[in-house]
Coordinates of C-alpha atoms and ligand atoms in Angstrom, one line a residue:
M1 CA 17.3 0.3 -29.0
Q2 CA 19.6 -3.0 -28.6
Q3 CA 22.4 -1.4 -26.7
R4 CA 26.4 -1.7 -27.4
A5 CA 28.1 -2.6 -24.5
E6 CA 31.8 -0.9 -25.0
G7 CA 34.5 -1.4 -22.7
G8 CA 32.7 -2.0 -19.8
Q9 CA 29.9 1.1 -20.7
L10 CA 26.6 0.5 -21.7
V11 CA 25.5 2.4 -24.4
S12 CA 21.9 3.8 -24.5
I13 CA 20.9 4.4 -28.0
N14 CA 17.7 6.4 -28.7
P15 CA 15.7 3.3 -31.5
A16 CA 14.6 6.8 -33.5
D17 CA 17.8 7.6 -35.4
G18 CA 20.4 4.9 -34.4
V19 CA 22.3 7.6 -31.9
A20 CA 23.9 7.2 -28.7
V21 CA 22.0 9.2 -26.0
G22 CA 24.8 8.9 -23.0
S23 CA 26.3 5.4 -21.7
V24 CA 26.3 4.3 -17.9
L25 CA 28.8 2.1 -16.4
I26 CA 28.5 -1.6 -16.2
T27 CA 27.7 -3.6 -13.2
T28 CA 29.9 -6.9 -12.6
V29 CA 28.3 -9.6 -12.4
E30 CA 30.9 -10.5 -10.0
G31 CA 31.3 -7.8 -7.6
I32 CA 27.1 -8.0 -6.8
P33 CA 27.9 -10.3 -4.5
R34 CA 29.4 -7.2 -2.1
L35 CA 26.7 -4.9 -3.5
V36 CA 23.8 -7.0 -2.1
F37 CA 26.0 -7.1 1.1
Q38 CA 26.7 -3.7 1.4
A39 CA 22.3 -4.0 1.2
R40 CA 21.7 -6.2 3.9
E41 CA 24.3 -4.0 6.4
A42 CA 22.3 -1.2 5.3
Q43 CA 19.2 -2.6 5.8
R44 CA 20.0 -2.9 9.7
G45 CA 19.4 0.3 10.2
W46 CA 16.9 1.0 7.6
G47 CA 14.4 -1.4 8.4
A48 CA 15.1 0.0 12.2
L49 CA 13.1 3.2 11.6
T50 CA 9.2 2.9 11.9
L51 CA 7.4 3.1 8.6
A52 CA 6.5 6.8 8.8
Q53 CA 10.0 7.3 9.2
R54 CA 11.3 6.3 6.1
A55 CA 8.4 7.9 4.4
E56 CA 9.4 11.3 5.5
V57 CA 12.8 11.1 4.8
L58 CA 11.5 10.4 0.8
R59 CA 8.5 12.5 1.0
P60 CA 11.4 15.2 0.1
A61 CA 12.5 13.4 -2.9
A62 CA 8.7 14.8 -4.2
A63 CA 9.6 18.2 -5.1
R64 CA 12.7 17.1 -6.9
L65 CA 11.3 15.1 -9.4
K66 CA 8.9 17.5 -10.1
S67 CA 11.3 19.8 -11.3
E68 CA 13.3 17.1 -13.0
A69 CA 10.1 15.8 -14.7
K70 CA 10.7 17.4 -17.9
R71 CA 14.4 16.5 -18.6
L72 CA 13.1 12.5 -17.0
G73 CA 10.6 12.4 -19.8
E74 CA 12.5 14.2 -21.9
L75 CA 15.7 11.1 -21.9
A76 CA 12.6 8.8 -21.5
S77 CA 11.8 9.5 -24.4
L78 CA 15.1 9.6 -26.4
E79 CA 16.2 6.3 -24.5
M80 CA 12.8 4.0 -26.0
G81 CA 10.8 6.0 -28.7
K82 CA 7.5 6.9 -27.0
P83 CA 6.6 10.5 -27.9
L84 CA 7.3 13.5 -25.9
A85 CA 5.2 14.2 -24.6
E86 CA 3.4 11.1 -22.8
A87 CA 7.3 10.4 -21.6
V88 CA 7.1 13.9 -20.1
G89 CA 3.6 13.0 -18.7
E90 CA 5.3 9.8 -17.1
A91 CA 7.1 11.7 -15.1
T92 CA 4.5 14.4 -14.3
Y93 CA 2.2 11.9 -13.5
C94 CA 5.1 9.7 -11.0
A95 CA 6.2 13.0 -9.5
D96 CA 2.3 14.7 -8.5
G97 CA 1.2 11.1 -7.0
F98 CA 4.5 10.7 -4.9
A99 CA 3.3 12.2 -1.7
A100 CA -0.2 10.1 -2.0
E101 CA 1.8 7.0 -3.0
L102 CA 3.8 7.6 0.3
D103 CA 0.8 8.4 2.1
E104 CA -0.9 4.8 1.1
I105 CA 1.8 2.5 1.5
V106 CA 2.2 3.9 5.4
A107 CA -1.8 3.2 5.6
A108 CA -1.5 -0.3 3.8
L109 CA 1.6 -1.5 5.7
A110 CA 0.4 -0.6 9.5
D111 CA -0.2 -2.3 12.1
V112 CA -3.6 -4.8 12.7
V113 CA -5.0 -5.7 15.9
R114 CA -7.0 -8.5 16.1
E115 CA -8.1 -9.4 19.9
D116 CA -10.4 -12.1 21.4
A117 CA -11.4 -13.2 25.1
R118 CA -8.6 -14.1 26.5
A119 CA -5.0 -12.5 23.8
T120 CA -4.3 -9.6 21.8
S121 CA -3.1 -10.3 17.7
I122 CA -0.8 -7.9 16.4
L123 CA -0.3 -8.0 12.9
R124 CA 3.1 -6.6 11.6
H125 CA 4.4 -5.9 7.9
A126 CA 7.3 -6.9 8.8
P127 CA 10.6 -5.9 5.8
F128 CA 11.8 -9.4 3.7
G129 CA 14.9 -7.9 3.8
V130 CA 16.6 -7.0 0.6
C131 CA 14.7 -6.3 -2.8
A132 CA 16.2 -7.1 -6.1
A133 CA 13.4 -4.4 -8.6
I134 CA 14.2 -5.4 -12.3
T135 CA 12.3 -3.0 -14.1
P136 CA 11.0 -2.9 -17.7
W137 CA 11.7 0.3 -20.9
N138 CA 7.8 0.0 -21.8
F139 CA 7.2 2.7 -19.1
P140 CA 10.9 2.9 -17.6
I141 CA 9.7 6.0 -14.3
L142 CA 6.2 4.8 -14.3
M143 CA 7.1 1.2 -13.4
L144 CA 10.2 1.9 -11.6
Q145 CA 8.1 4.1 -9.5
Q146 CA 5.5 1.3 -8.4
S147 CA 8.4 -1.1 -7.9
V148 CA 10.7 0.8 -5.1
L149 CA 8.6 2.8 -3.7
P150 CA 6.9 0.1 -1.7
A151 CA 9.9 -1.9 -1.4
L152 CA 11.5 1.0 0.2
V153 CA 8.8 2.2 2.8
A154 CA 8.2 -1.2 3.1
G155 CA 12.0 -1.1 5.0
N156 CA 13.5 -3.4 2.6
T157 CA 16.9 -1.9 0.3
V158 CA 16.4 -2.1 -3.1
L159 CA 19.1 -2.8 -5.5
L160 CA 17.5 -1.8 -8.8
K161 CA 18.3 -3.1 -11.9
P162 CA 16.5 -1.5 -14.2
S163 CA 16.4 -2.5 -18.0
E164 CA 19.2 -2.2 -20.7
E165 CA 17.4 -0.1 -23.3
T166 CA 16.9 2.5 -20.5
P167 CA 19.2 2.2 -17.8
L168 CA 20.1 6.5 -18.0
V169 CA 16.2 7.8 -16.9
A170 CA 17.2 5.3 -14.2
R171 CA 20.3 6.1 -13.3
E172 CA 18.4 9.9 -12.2
Y173 CA 15.3 8.9 -10.6
A174 CA 17.5 6.6 -8.4
T175 CA 20.3 9.7 -7.8
I176 CA 17.0 12.0 -7.1
L177 CA 16.1 9.3 -4.3
N178 CA 19.0 9.0 -3.5
E179 CA 19.6 12.8 -2.5
F180 CA 17.3 11.9 0.2
L181 CA 18.4 8.0 1.2
P182 CA 21.2 6.6 3.2
P183 CA 23.9 4.8 1.7
G184 CA 23.2 1.5 0.6
V185 CA 19.9 1.4 0.2
L186 CA 18.6 2.0 -3.5
T187 CA 21.6 0.9 -5.1
P188 CA 21.8 0.8 -9.6
V189 CA 22.6 -2.0 -11.0
F190 CA 23.3 -1.6 -14.6
G191 CA 23.3 -4.9 -17.0
D192 CA 21.4 -7.7 -19.1
G193 CA 19.9 -10.0 -18.2
A194 CA 23.2 -11.3 -16.8
Q195 CA 23.6 -9.2 -14.2
G196 CA 19.4 -9.8 -13.4
R197 CA 19.9 -13.2 -13.3
A198 CA 23.3 -12.3 -10.9
L199 CA 21.1 -10.6 -8.8
V200 CA 17.8 -13.6 -8.5
L201 CA 20.6 -16.0 -8.0
A202 CA 22.3 -13.4 -4.7
D203 CA 21.4 -13.2 -0.9
V204 CA 17.9 -11.6 -2.1
N205 CA 14.7 -11.9 0.1
L206 CA 12.4 -10.8 -2.3
I207 CA 12.5 -9.9 -6.7
V208 CA 9.8 -8.1 -8.1
F209 CA 9.7 -8.2 -11.7
T210 CA 8.1 -6.6 -14.6
G211 CA 8.6 -7.7 -18.2
S212 CA 7.6 -10.8 -20.5
R213 CA 6.5 -14.5 -19.4
E214 CA 10.3 -16.2 -20.5
T215 CA 11.4 -14.7 -18.6
G216 CA 9.3 -14.9 -15.6
K217 CA 9.7 -18.2 -16.1
R218 CA 13.0 -18.3 -15.6
I219 CA 13.4 -15.9 -12.4
L220 CA 10.4 -18.1 -11.0
A221 CA 12.6 -21.1 -10.9
D222 CA 15.8 -19.2 -9.6
A223 CA 14.2 -17.7 -7.1
G224 CA 12.5 -22.3 -6.3
P225 CA 15.5 -23.2 -4.3
G226 CA 16.0 -20.3 -1.9
L227 CA 11.8 -20.3 -1.9
K228 CA 12.1 -16.6 -2.2
R229 CA 9.8 -14.1 -2.6
V230 CA 8.2 -12.7 -5.6
I231 CA 6.3 -10.5 -7.8
L232 CA 5.9 -11.4 -10.9
E233 CA 4.0 -8.6 -13.9
L234 CA 4.8 -10.7 -16.7
G235 CA 3.1 -10.3 -20.4
G236 CA -0.4 -10.5 -21.7
K237 CA -2.8 -11.0 -25.2
D238 CA -5.8 -8.9 -23.8
P239 CA -9.0 -9.4 -25.5
L240 CA -11.3 -6.7 -26.6
V241 CA -14.9 -8.4 -27.0
V242 CA -17.3 -6.1 -28.6
L243 CA -21.1 -7.4 -28.5
D244 CA -23.3 -6.4 -31.4
D245 CA -25.2 -3.4 -29.4
A246 CA -21.7 -1.7 -29.0
D247 CA -21.5 2.3 -29.2
L248 CA -18.7 0.9 -32.2
D249 CA -17.2 5.0 -32.4
L250 CA -16.6 4.4 -28.3
A251 CA -15.6 0.6 -29.3
A252 CA -13.4 1.8 -32.6
A253 CA -11.3 4.7 -30.4
F254 CA -10.9 2.9 -27.1
A255 CA -9.5 -0.5 -30.3
V256 CA -7.1 1.8 -31.7
R257 CA -5.9 3.9 -28.8
N258 CA -5.0 1.0 -26.8
S259 CA -3.3 -1.0 -29.8
F260 CA -1.5 2.1 -31.0
R261 CA -0.5 3.2 -27.8
N262 CA 2.8 3.4 -27.0
A263 CA 3.6 2.5 -30.7
G264 CA 1.4 -1.6 -28.5
Q265 CA 4.5 -1.4 -26.0
V266 CA 2.0 -1.6 -23.6
C267 CA 1.3 -5.1 -21.5
V268 CA -1.7 -4.5 -20.9
S269 CA -2.7 -3.5 -24.7
T270 CA -5.4 -4.4 -26.6
E271 CA -4.0 -7.8 -29.2
R272 CA -7.3 -9.9 -29.9
I273 CA -10.4 -7.6 -31.3
Y274 CA -13.5 -10.3 -30.8
V275 CA -16.2 -8.5 -33.2
D276 CA -19.9 -9.6 -33.4
A277 CA -19.8 -10.9 -36.5
R278 CA -23.1 -8.9 -37.9
I279 CA -21.3 -5.4 -37.0
R280 CA -17.3 -6.1 -38.6
E281 CA -17.9 -4.0 -41.4
E282 CA -18.3 -1.1 -39.5
F283 CA -16.1 -1.5 -36.7
L284 CA -12.9 -2.0 -39.6
R285 CA -14.3 1.3 -41.5
K286 CA -14.1 3.5 -38.1
M287 CA -10.5 1.7 -36.8
L288 CA -10.1 2.3 -39.9
E289 CA -10.2 6.2 -40.1
R290 CA -9.6 6.4 -37.2
T291 CA -6.1 4.7 -37.8
A292 CA -5.1 6.9 -41.1
A293 CA -5.3 10.0 -38.7
L294 CA -2.9 8.7 -36.5
K295 CA 0.6 10.8 -37.1
Q296 CA 4.1 8.4 -36.7
G297 CA 7.1 9.3 -36.7
D298 CA 10.2 11.0 -34.7
P299 CA 9.4 11.1 -30.8
R300 CA 10.0 14.7 -30.7
E301 CA 7.6 16.3 -32.9
A302 CA 4.9 18.0 -31.9
G303 CA 1.7 15.4 -32.6
V304 CA 3.4 12.9 -33.0
N305 CA 1.2 9.7 -31.3
L306 CA 3.5 6.7 -32.6
G307 CA 7.3 6.8 -32.2
P308 CA 9.6 4.0 -32.8
M309 CA 9.7 0.1 -31.5
V310 CA 11.7 0.0 -29.1
S311 CA 14.6 -1.9 -30.4
A312 CA 15.8 -3.9 -34.1
R313 CA 14.9 -6.6 -32.1
Q314 CA 11.7 -6.1 -31.1
K315 CA 11.0 -4.9 -34.5
A316 CA 11.7 -7.8 -36.6
K317 CA 9.5 -10.7 -33.8
V318 CA 6.5 -7.3 -34.8
V319 CA 7.1 -7.9 -38.7
A320 CA 6.9 -11.9 -38.5
Q321 CA 4.3 -12.5 -36.7
I322 CA 2.6 -10.1 -39.0
D323 CA 4.0 -11.8 -42.3
A324 CA 3.0 -15.3 -40.8
A325 CA 0.0 -14.4 -40.2
V326 CA -0.3 -12.9 -43.8
A327 CA 0.5 -15.9 -45.3
A328 CA -1.5 -17.9 -43.2
G329 CA -4.5 -15.7 -44.3
A330 CA -4.8 -12.9 -42.6
T331 CA -6.8 -9.7 -44.7
L332 CA -3.9 -6.4 -44.7
V333 CA -6.4 -3.7 -43.3
A334 CA -4.2 -1.1 -42.9
G335 CA -0.5 -1.0 -42.4
G336 CA 2.0 -3.4 -42.7
E337 CA 4.4 -1.6 -44.4
P338 CA 7.0 -1.8 -42.2
R339 CA 8.7 1.7 -42.2
E340 CA 12.9 2.8 -42.1
G341 CA 14.7 1.7 -39.1
N342 CA 12.7 1.1 -36.3
F343 CA 9.2 2.3 -37.0
V344 CA 6.3 -0.2 -38.0
A345 CA 3.2 1.6 -39.3
P346 CA 0.6 1.2 -37.6
T347 CA -1.7 -2.0 -38.4
I348 CA -4.9 -3.9 -38.8
L349 CA -4.8 -7.7 -40.0
A350 CA -8.8 -9.3 -40.6
D351 CA -9.5 -12.6 -40.9
V352 CA -6.7 -13.8 -38.2
D353 CA -7.7 -17.1 -36.5
H354 CA -6.1 -18.9 -32.9
S355 CA -4.2 -21.1 -35.6
M356 CA -1.5 -18.0 -36.4
E357 CA 0.8 -17.1 -33.6
I358 CA 0.0 -13.4 -33.6
M359 CA -3.3 -14.4 -31.8
R360 CA -1.8 -16.7 -29.4
E361 CA 1.9 -15.2 -28.4
E362 CA 2.1 -11.0 -26.6
T363 CA 3.1 -9.1 -30.4
F364 CA 4.4 -6.1 -28.2
G365 CA 3.6 -4.1 -31.8
P366 CA 1.2 -1.3 -33.1
V367 CA -0.6 -4.9 -34.0
A368 CA -5.2 -4.8 -34.1
C369 CA -6.0 -8.4 -35.6
V370 CA -9.1 -8.6 -35.4
Q371 CA -11.9 -11.9 -35.0
A372 CA -15.3 -12.6 -36.1
F373 CA -17.8 -14.4 -33.6
D374 CA -21.4 -15.6 -34.0
S375 CA -21.9 -16.0 -30.3
V376 CA -21.5 -14.4 -26.9
D377 CA -21.3 -17.6 -25.8
Q378 CA -17.8 -18.2 -29.0
A379 CA -16.6 -14.5 -27.5
V380 CA -15.6 -15.9 -24.5
R381 CA -14.3 -19.0 -25.4
L382 CA -11.8 -17.5 -27.8
A383 CA -11.7 -14.5 -24.4
N384 CA -9.8 -17.1 -22.8
D385 CA -8.4 -19.4 -24.8
T386 CA -4.4 -18.1 -24.0
P387 CA -2.6 -18.9 -21.2
F388 CA -1.9 -15.1 -20.6
G389 CA -4.9 -12.9 -17.7
L390 CA -3.4 -10.5 -17.6
G391 CA -6.4 -7.6 -18.3
A392 CA -9.1 -7.2 -21.1
A393 CA -12.1 -5.0 -22.1
V394 CA -15.6 -5.9 -23.2
F395 CA -17.4 -3.2 -24.8
G396 CA -22.1 -3.3 -24.5
R397 CA -24.3 -0.2 -24.6
N398 CA -26.3 -2.9 -22.2
V399 CA -24.1 -2.1 -19.1
A400 CA -25.0 -5.1 -16.9
R401 CA -25.2 -7.7 -19.9
A402 CA -21.3 -6.5 -20.7
S403 CA -20.7 -6.9 -17.7
E404 CA -21.7 -10.4 -17.0
V405 CA -19.7 -11.3 -19.8
A406 CA -16.6 -9.5 -18.4
A407 CA -17.1 -11.4 -15.3
R408 CA -16.7 -14.2 -17.7
I409 CA -12.9 -13.3 -18.5
E410 CA -10.0 -15.2 -17.0
A411 CA -8.4 -11.9 -16.6
G412 CA -6.6 -10.1 -13.9
M413 CA -8.4 -7.1 -15.1
V414 CA -11.4 -6.6 -16.8
G415 CA -13.2 -2.9 -18.3
V416 CA -16.8 -2.2 -19.6
N417 CA -16.9 0.5 -22.0
Q418 CA -13.2 1.3 -21.1
G419 CA -9.8 0.4 -20.8
C420 CA -9.1 -1.8 -18.0
G421 CA -7.3 -0.3 -15.2
G422 CA -9.2 -0.1 -12.0
V423 CA -9.6 3.4 -9.9
D424 CA -7.6 4.8 -7.4
G425 CA -6.5 1.8 -5.0
C426 CA -6.9 -1.2 -7.2
P427 CA -4.3 -3.5 -7.8
W428 CA -2.4 -4.5 -11.2
V429 CA -2.5 -7.7 -10.8
G430 CA -2.9 -10.7 -13.8
A431 CA -4.6 -14.5 -13.3
K432 CA -3.0 -17.1 -14.4
E433 CA 0.3 -16.7 -16.7
S434 CA 0.6 -12.5 -16.7
G435 CA 1.5 -12.9 -12.7
V436 CA 2.3 -14.2 -10.0
G437 CA 1.3 -11.3 -6.9
F438 CA 1.0 -7.7 -7.6
H439 CA 1.5 -4.9 -7.2
S440 CA -0.2 -1.4 -7.0
G441 CA -3.4 -0.5 -4.2
P442 CA -3.1 -1.3 0.1
E443 CA -2.9 -4.9 -1.1
G444 CA -0.3 -5.0 -3.6
H445 CA 1.9 -3.0 -1.1
R446 CA 1.4 -5.6 1.6
Q447 CA 3.3 -8.1 -0.6
F448 CA 7.0 -5.7 -0.2
A449 CA 6.6 -7.2 3.2
Q450 CA 6.6 -10.8 5.7
V451 CA 3.3 -10.5 8.0
R452 CA 4.5 -11.9 11.0
V453 CA 1.7 -12.1 13.9
I454 CA 2.0 -11.4 17.7
T455 CA 0.5 -12.9 20.1
A456 CA -0.1 -12.1 23.7
P457 CA -2.2 -13.1 26.6
K458 CA -4.2 -10.1 27.5
Q459 CA -3.8 -9.3 31.1
K460 CA -6.1 -9.5 34.3
A461 CA -7.1 -6.5 35.3
Ligands
ADP1 P1 11.8 -7.6 -22.8 O1 10.6 -7.5 -22.1 O2 12.3 -6.3 -23.1 O3 11.6 -8.8 -24.0 P2 12.6 -9.3 -20.5 O4 11.4 -10.1 -19.8 O5 13.0 -10.5 -21.8 O6 12.5 -8.2 -21.4 O7 13.8 -9.1 -19.5 C1 13.2 -7.5 -18.7 C2 14.0 -7.5 -17.4 O8 14.7 -9.0 -17.3 C3 15.2 -7.0 -18.2 O9 15.7 -5.5 -17.1 C4 16.6 -8.2 -18.5 O10 17.7 -7.7 -18.2 C5 16.3 -8.7 -17.1 N1 16.1 -10.1 -17.5 C6 16.6 -11.1 -18.7 N2 16.7 -11.9 -18.7 C7 17.1 -12.6 -16.5 C8 17.1 -13.4 -16.3 N3 17.1 -14.9 -16.5 N4 17.4 -13.6 -14.3 C9 16.9 -12.0 -14.1 N5 17.1 -11.4 -15.1 C10 16.7 -11.3 -15.9

């Protein structure tokens, strides 16, 4: 829910019922340079520890996160409206994966030795210094952990500015890590875009951001004059291509799940569906059946699959895109009617095309848009007709053929007969305007460190 700032307090409001969940003290913009200065002072000691020592400082936090997972999940669900079971699942996943993540980061950032006949070089992964982590509300625990852990283990100190939609769960998470970290190593900063921008403009060396493409562009511009390092994970307009030989039950189940999960507020939500014209009817029928079985309601109720949109602003944007598409000739197959409060019913639109905003701009809502194609070439052209390039999926029984189509899609991650996320150790990466740099997996972790090459001649024996 759009947050209210009252007397220096940021009030977090439950989007399902409009009731205040709690509040945090807003960090003043004027106070931010001082916090950055303190983080820089703290970085000297933190950066002087070895990689393994830093990981050991953090390691006991895993057990604390595990014992607090239910409370963290409940808070996330209350603040941003995702179903309680999914929010607790997110917190538990983070706690369970915490130790393995530390080990993966330590291994990724270990020295690399290269040598020839004359000299030996050591590639060292040194800290950048001070990192600003600006994290989103849609996975308020997972994205926070994925941004903050590699930054810290690499030896940076971190100023964490969580989304104004989910300050309470971020505060709790930071408090747990701070039971173990030295002072000044992880400092939460609360507020909205003003605080985010002040952090970017302050004396920081690395900016890690997950959020919208527009804000990403502003951050890149603000980081430019100082050539500050950035890792930007931005939005997507992910296509799903359903080929003529697809298993339609599998494809429809995926389409429904990946369009409506978290009320569509996922960066790799399916936002555009291209289906072979010959199977369009049957595919739509199967999607409709599954959509009708979804339960929307209060996220705390058992069995609810879809909660509200995070805010009135987000709902208004989604509803405006749906209405404009219908006015321009799209067919409403399911949903469409906005519910009470911040709810948007799971909506299926057919007969959409790229003249409609809903096929071009990120929707971030529970909407599945279906367009028919006549040839695979046309499907690929449509899938690539976007500045975004985060995830994509291709469904077809002939896996070799579907994989060939997948390879033609300009996206960072493409799934064949499944979602786009790679197996353990793969990065989370966007192509085109969906990202600059990337995170996760060994390649992602290395982006949180400055490579330094130290070369010395070999001693004569
Ligand atoms: P949303 O995903 O809600 O559309 P945005 O991309 O607008 O979010 O913002 C994501 C995060 O970036 C939030 O924490 C917000 O406060 C912060 N933010 C907004 N504007 C700026 C900016 N110009 N510089 C840095 N951070 C910003």
